[in-house]
PDB file of C-alpha atoms in Angstrom:
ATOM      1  CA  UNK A  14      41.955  75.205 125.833  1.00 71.00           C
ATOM      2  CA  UNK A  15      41.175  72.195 123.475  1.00 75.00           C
ATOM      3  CA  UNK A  16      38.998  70.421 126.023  1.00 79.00           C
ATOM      4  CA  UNK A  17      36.316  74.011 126.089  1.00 80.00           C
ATOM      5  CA  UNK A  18      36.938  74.781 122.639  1.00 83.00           C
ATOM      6  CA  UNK A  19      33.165  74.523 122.007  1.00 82.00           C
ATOM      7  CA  UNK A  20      32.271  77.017 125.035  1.00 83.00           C
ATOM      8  CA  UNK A  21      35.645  79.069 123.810  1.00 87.00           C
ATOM      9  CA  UNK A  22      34.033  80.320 120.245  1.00 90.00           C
ATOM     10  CA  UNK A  23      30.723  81.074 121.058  1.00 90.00           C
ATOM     11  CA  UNK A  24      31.932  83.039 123.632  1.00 91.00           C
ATOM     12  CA  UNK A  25      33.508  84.437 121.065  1.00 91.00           C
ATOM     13  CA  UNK A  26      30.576  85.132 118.825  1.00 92.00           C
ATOM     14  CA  UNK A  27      28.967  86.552 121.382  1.00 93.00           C
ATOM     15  CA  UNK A  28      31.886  89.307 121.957  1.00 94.00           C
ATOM     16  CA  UNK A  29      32.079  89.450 117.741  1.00 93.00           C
ATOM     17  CA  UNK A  30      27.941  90.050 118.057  1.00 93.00           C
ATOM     18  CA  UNK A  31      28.251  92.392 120.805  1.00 95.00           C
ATOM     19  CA  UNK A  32      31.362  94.829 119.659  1.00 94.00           C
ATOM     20  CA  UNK A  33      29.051  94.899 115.644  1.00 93.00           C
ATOM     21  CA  UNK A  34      26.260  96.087 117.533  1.00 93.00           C
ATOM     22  CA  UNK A  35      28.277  98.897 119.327  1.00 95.00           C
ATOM     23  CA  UNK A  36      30.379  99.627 116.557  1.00 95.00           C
ATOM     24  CA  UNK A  37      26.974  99.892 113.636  1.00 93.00           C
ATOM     25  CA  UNK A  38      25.596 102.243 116.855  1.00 94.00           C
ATOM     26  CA  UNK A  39      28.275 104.909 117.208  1.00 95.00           C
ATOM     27  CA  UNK A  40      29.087 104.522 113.344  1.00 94.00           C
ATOM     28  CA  UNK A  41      25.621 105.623 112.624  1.00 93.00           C
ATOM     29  CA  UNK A  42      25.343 108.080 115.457  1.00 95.00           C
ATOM     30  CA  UNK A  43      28.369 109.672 113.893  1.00 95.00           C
ATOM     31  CA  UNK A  44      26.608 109.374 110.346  1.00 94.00           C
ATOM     32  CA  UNK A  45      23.386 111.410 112.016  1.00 94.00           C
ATOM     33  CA  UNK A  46      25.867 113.915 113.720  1.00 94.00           C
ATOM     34  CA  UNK A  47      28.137 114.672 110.444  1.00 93.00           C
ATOM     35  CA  UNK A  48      25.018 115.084 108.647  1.00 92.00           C
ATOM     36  CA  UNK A  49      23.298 117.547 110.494  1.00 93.00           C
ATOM     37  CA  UNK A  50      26.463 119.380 111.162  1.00 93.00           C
ATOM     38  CA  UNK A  51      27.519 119.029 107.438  1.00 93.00           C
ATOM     39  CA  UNK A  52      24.446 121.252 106.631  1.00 92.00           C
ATOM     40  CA  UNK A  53      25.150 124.062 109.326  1.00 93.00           C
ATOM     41  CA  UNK A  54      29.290 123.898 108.163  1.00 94.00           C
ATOM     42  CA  UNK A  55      28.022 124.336 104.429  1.00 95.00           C
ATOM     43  CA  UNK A  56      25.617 127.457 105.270  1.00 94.00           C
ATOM     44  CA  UNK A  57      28.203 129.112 107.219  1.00 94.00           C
ATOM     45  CA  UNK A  58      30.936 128.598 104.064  1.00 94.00           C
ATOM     46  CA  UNK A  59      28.746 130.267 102.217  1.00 94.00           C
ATOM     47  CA  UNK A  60      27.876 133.252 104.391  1.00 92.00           C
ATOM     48  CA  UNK A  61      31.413 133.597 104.348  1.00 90.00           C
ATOM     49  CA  UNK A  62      32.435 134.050 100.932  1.00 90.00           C
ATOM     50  CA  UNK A  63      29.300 136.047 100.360  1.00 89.00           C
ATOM     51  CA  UNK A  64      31.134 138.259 102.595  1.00 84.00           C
ATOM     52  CA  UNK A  65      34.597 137.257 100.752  1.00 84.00           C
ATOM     53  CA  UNK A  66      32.746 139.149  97.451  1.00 80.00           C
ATOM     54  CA  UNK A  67      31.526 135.653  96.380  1.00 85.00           C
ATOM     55  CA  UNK A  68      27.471 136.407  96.451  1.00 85.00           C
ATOM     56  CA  UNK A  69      26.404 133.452  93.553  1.00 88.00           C
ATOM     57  CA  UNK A  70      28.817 130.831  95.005  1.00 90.00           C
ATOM     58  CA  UNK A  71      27.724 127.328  96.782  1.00 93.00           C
ATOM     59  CA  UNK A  72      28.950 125.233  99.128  1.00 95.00           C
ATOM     60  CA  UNK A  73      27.678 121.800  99.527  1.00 95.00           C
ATOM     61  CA  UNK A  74      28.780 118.917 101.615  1.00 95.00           C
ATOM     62  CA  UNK A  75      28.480 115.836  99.747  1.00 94.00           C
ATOM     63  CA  UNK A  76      28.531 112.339 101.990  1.00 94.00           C
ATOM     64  CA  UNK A  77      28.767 108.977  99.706  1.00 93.00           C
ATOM     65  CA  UNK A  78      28.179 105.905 100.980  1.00 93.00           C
ATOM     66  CA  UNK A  79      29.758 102.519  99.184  1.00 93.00           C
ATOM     67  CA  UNK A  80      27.504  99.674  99.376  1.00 94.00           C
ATOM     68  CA  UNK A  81      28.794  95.993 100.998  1.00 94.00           C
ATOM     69  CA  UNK A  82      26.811  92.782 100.987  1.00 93.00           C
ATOM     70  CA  UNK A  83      29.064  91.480 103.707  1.00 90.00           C
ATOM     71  CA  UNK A  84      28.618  94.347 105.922  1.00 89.00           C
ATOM     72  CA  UNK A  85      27.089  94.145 109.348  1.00 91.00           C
ATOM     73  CA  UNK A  86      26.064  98.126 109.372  1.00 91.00           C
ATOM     74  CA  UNK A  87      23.040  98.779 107.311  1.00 89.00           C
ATOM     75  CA  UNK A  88      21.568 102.312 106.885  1.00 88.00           C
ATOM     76  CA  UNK A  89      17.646 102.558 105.108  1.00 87.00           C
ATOM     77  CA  UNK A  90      17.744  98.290 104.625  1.00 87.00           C
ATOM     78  CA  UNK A  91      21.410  98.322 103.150  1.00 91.00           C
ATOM     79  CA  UNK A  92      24.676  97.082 104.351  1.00 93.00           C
ATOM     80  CA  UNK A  93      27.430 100.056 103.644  1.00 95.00           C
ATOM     81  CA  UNK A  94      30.982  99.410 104.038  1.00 95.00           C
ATOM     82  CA  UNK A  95      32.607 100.643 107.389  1.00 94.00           C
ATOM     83  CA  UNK A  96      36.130 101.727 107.287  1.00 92.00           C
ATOM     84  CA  UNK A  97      38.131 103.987 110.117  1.00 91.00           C
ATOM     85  CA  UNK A  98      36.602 106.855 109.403  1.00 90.00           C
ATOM     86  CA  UNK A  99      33.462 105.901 108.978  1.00 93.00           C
ATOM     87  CA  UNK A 100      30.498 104.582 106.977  1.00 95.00           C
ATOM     88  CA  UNK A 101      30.973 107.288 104.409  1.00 94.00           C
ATOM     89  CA  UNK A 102      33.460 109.720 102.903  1.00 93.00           C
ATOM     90  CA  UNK A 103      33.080 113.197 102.294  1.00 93.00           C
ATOM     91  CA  UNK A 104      33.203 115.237  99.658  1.00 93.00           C
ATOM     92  CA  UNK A 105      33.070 119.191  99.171  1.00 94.00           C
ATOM     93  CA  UNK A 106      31.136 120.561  96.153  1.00 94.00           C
ATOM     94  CA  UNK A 107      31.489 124.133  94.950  1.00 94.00           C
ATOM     95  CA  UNK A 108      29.760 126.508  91.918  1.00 92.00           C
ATOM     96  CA  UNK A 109      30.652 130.472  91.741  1.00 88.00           C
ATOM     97  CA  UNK A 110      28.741 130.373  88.904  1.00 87.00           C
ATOM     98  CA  UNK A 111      24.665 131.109  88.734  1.00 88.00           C
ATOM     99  CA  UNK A 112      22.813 128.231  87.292  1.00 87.00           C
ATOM    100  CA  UNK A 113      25.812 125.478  87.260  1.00 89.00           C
ATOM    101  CA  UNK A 114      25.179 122.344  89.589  1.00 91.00           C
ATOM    102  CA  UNK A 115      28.199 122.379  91.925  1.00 93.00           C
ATOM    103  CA  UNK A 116      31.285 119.673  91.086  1.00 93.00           C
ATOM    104  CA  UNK A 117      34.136 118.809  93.162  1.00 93.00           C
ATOM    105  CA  UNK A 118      35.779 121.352  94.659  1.00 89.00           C
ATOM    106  CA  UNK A 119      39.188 120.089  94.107  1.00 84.00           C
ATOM    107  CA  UNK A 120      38.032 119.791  89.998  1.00 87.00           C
ATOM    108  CA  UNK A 121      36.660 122.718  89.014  1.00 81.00           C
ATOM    109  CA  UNK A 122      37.861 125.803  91.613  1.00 74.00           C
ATOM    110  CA  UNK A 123      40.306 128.122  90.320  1.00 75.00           C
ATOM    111  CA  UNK A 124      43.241 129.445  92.546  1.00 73.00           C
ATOM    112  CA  UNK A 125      41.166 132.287  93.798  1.00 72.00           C
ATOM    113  CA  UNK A 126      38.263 129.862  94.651  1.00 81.00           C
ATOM    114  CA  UNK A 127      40.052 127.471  96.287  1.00 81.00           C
ATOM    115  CA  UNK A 128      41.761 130.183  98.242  1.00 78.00           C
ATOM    116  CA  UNK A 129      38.841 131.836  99.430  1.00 83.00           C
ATOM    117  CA  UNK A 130      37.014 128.435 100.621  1.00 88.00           C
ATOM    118  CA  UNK A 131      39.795 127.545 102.287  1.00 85.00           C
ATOM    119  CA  UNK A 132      39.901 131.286 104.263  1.00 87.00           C
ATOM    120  CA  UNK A 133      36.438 130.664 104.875  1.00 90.00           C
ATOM    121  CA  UNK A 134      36.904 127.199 105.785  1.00 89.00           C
ATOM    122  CA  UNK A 135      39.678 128.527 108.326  1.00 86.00           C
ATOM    123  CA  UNK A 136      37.676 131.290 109.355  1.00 85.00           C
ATOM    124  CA  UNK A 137      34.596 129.607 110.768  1.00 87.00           C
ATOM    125  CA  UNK A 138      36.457 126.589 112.301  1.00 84.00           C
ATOM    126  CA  UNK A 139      39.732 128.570 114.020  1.00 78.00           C
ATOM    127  CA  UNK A 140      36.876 129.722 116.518  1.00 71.00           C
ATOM    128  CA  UNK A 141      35.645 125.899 117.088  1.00 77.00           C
ATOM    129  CA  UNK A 142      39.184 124.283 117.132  1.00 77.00           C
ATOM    130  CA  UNK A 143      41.161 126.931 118.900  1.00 79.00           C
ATOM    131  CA  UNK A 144      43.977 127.027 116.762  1.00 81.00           C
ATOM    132  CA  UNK A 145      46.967 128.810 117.838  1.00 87.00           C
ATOM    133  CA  UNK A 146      48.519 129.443 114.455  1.00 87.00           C
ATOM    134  CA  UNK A 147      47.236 129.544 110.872  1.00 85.00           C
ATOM    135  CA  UNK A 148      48.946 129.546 108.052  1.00 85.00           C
ATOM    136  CA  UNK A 149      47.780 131.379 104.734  1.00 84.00           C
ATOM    137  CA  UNK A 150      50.294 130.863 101.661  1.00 80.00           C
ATOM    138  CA  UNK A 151      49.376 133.432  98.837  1.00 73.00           C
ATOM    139  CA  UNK A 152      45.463 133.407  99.661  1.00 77.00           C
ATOM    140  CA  UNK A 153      45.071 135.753  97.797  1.00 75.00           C
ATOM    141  CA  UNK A 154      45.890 134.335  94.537  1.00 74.00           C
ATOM    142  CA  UNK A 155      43.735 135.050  91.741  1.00 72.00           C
ATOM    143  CA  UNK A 156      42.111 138.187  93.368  1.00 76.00           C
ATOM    144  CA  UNK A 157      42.798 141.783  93.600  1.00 76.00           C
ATOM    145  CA  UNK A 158      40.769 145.157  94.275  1.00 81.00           C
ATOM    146  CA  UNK A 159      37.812 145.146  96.052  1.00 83.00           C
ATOM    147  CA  UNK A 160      37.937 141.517  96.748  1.00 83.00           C
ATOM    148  CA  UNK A 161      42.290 142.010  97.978  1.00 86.00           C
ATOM    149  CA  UNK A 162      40.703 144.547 100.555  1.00 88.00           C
ATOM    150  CA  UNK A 163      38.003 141.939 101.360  1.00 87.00           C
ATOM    151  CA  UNK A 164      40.605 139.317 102.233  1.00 88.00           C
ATOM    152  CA  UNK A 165      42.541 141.474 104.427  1.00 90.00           C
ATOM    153  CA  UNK A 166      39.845 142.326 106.458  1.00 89.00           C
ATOM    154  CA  UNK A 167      39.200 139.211 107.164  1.00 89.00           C
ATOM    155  CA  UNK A 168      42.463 137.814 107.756  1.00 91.00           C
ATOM    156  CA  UNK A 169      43.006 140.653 110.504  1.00 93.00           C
ATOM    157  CA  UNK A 170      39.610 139.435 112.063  1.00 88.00           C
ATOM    158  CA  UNK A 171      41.396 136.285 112.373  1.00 88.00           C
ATOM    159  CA  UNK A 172      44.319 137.583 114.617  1.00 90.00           C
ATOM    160  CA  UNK A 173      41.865 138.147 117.203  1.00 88.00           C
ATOM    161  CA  UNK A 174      41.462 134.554 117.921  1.00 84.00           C
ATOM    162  CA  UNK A 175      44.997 133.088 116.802  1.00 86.00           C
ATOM    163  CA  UNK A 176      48.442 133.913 115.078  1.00 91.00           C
ATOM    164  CA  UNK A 177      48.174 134.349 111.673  1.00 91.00           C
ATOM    165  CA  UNK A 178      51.110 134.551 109.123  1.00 91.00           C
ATOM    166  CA  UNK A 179      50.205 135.143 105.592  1.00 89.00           C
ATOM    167  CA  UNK A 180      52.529 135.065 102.364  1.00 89.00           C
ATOM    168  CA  UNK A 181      51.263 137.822 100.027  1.00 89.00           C
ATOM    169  CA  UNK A 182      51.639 139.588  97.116  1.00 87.00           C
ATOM    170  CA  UNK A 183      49.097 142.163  97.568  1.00 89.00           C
ATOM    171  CA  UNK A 184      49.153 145.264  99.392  1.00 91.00           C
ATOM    172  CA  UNK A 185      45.542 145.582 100.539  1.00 91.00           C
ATOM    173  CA  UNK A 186      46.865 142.237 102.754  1.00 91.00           C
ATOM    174  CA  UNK A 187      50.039 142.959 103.712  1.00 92.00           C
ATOM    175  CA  UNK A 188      48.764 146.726 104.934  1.00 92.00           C
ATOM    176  CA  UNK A 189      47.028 144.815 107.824  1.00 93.00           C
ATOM    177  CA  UNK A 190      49.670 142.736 109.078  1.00 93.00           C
ATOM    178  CA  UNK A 191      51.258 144.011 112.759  1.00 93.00           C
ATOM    179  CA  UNK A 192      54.723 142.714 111.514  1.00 94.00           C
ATOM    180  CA  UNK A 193      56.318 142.579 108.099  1.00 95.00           C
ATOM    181  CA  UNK A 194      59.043 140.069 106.536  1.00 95.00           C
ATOM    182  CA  UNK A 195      60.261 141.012 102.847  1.00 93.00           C
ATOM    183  CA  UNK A 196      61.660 137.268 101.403  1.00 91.00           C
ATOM    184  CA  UNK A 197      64.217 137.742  99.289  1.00 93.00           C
ATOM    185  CA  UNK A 198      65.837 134.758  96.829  1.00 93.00           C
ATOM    186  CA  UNK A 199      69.377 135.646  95.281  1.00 92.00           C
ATOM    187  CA  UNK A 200      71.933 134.403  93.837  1.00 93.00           C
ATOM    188  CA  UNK A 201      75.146 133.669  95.655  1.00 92.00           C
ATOM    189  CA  UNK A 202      78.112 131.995  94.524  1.00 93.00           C
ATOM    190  CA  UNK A 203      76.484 130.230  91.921  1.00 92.00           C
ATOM    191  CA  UNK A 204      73.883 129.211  94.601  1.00 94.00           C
ATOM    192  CA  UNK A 205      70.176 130.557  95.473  1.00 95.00           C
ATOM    193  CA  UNK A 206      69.565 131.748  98.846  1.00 95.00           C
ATOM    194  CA  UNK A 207      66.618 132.729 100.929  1.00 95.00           C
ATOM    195  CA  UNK A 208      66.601 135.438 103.444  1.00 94.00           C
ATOM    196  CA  UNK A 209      64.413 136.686 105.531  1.00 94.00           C
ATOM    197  CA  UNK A 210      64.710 140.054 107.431  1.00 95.00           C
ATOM    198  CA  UNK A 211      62.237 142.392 109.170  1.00 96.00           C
ATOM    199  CA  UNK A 212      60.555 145.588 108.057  1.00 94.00           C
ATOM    200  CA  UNK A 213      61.044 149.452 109.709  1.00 91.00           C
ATOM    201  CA  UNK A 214      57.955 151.411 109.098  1.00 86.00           C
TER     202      UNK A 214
END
């Protein structure tokens, strides 16, 4: 080992040189890819909570890059920092207001906001991912009417592709659903319990 110690490390540059060059390749093939896809996810988010009684909101996908003068990726001349996921992180921006720049989703939504994006969100990718069961805890917060009608709808369009249970408040929801749960909290003893029994019609 000592005696090719020379021939040892630059065969080891050489695998260091050759792994950088795969790795900056497939990191900024996935770049390209989440880029292009980011746009067509963002449009269809959108469609979707036009639908979801949402006509003046937007949904942008916002990619950031963090610059690193020891990095061996560059993208337009500059080294960016790699990390597992990536060369950048991702960020969703949302308005449901006309004329206001959208902010960070997780910032400025209300519950009925984020609940809708993340129906939409669900909606457009349970087709892609094949999910067998989702999971909707009081989507409907924040909403009622119109919109509550809206919601159900869509949640029922859902259940043609996967299991869907939903925790509601609301009947326009619940009126959809094939089976119904009432959850009950009482006291007991001095001691809250949770049960959970079936509906009749």
């Amino acid at each position: 080992s000592l005696q090719n110690q020379a021939e040892n490390i630059d065969a080891l540059h050489t695998e260091i040189s050759l792994t950088e060059g795969q790795v900056h390749e497939q990191a900024v093939d996935l770049s390209q890819r989440r880029v292009a896809v980011g746009t067509t996810l963002a449009e269809a988010v959108e469609r979707e909570l036009q639908a979801l009684s949402m006509s003046a909101a937007r949904f942008v996908i916002s990619f950031h890059r963090t610059p690193d003068p020891a990095g061996f990726i560059t993208v337009d001349g500059a080294p960016v920092q790699l990390t597992p996921a990536g060369i950048e992180s991702v960020e969703f921006l949302f308005t449901s207001n006309p004329g206001e720049e959208p902010r960070p989703l997780a910032k400025i939504a209300s519950g009925g906001e984020v609940s809708r994006v993340m129906l939409a969100l669900k909606s457009i990718l349970a087709a892609i991912e094949h999910v067998p069961t989702l999971v909707f805890d009081e989507v409907d917060t924040g909403i009622g009417g119109g919109v509550a009608e809206v919601v159900g709808r869509k949640l029922k369009a859902l259940t043609q592709t996967c299991q869907v249970f939903c925790i509601t408040h609301l009947p326009q929801v619940a009126s959809r659903g094939d089976i119904h749960f009432l959850i009950e909290k009482q006291v007991v003893l001095g001691r809250t319990v949770t049960t959970v029994r079936p509906l009749t019609q």
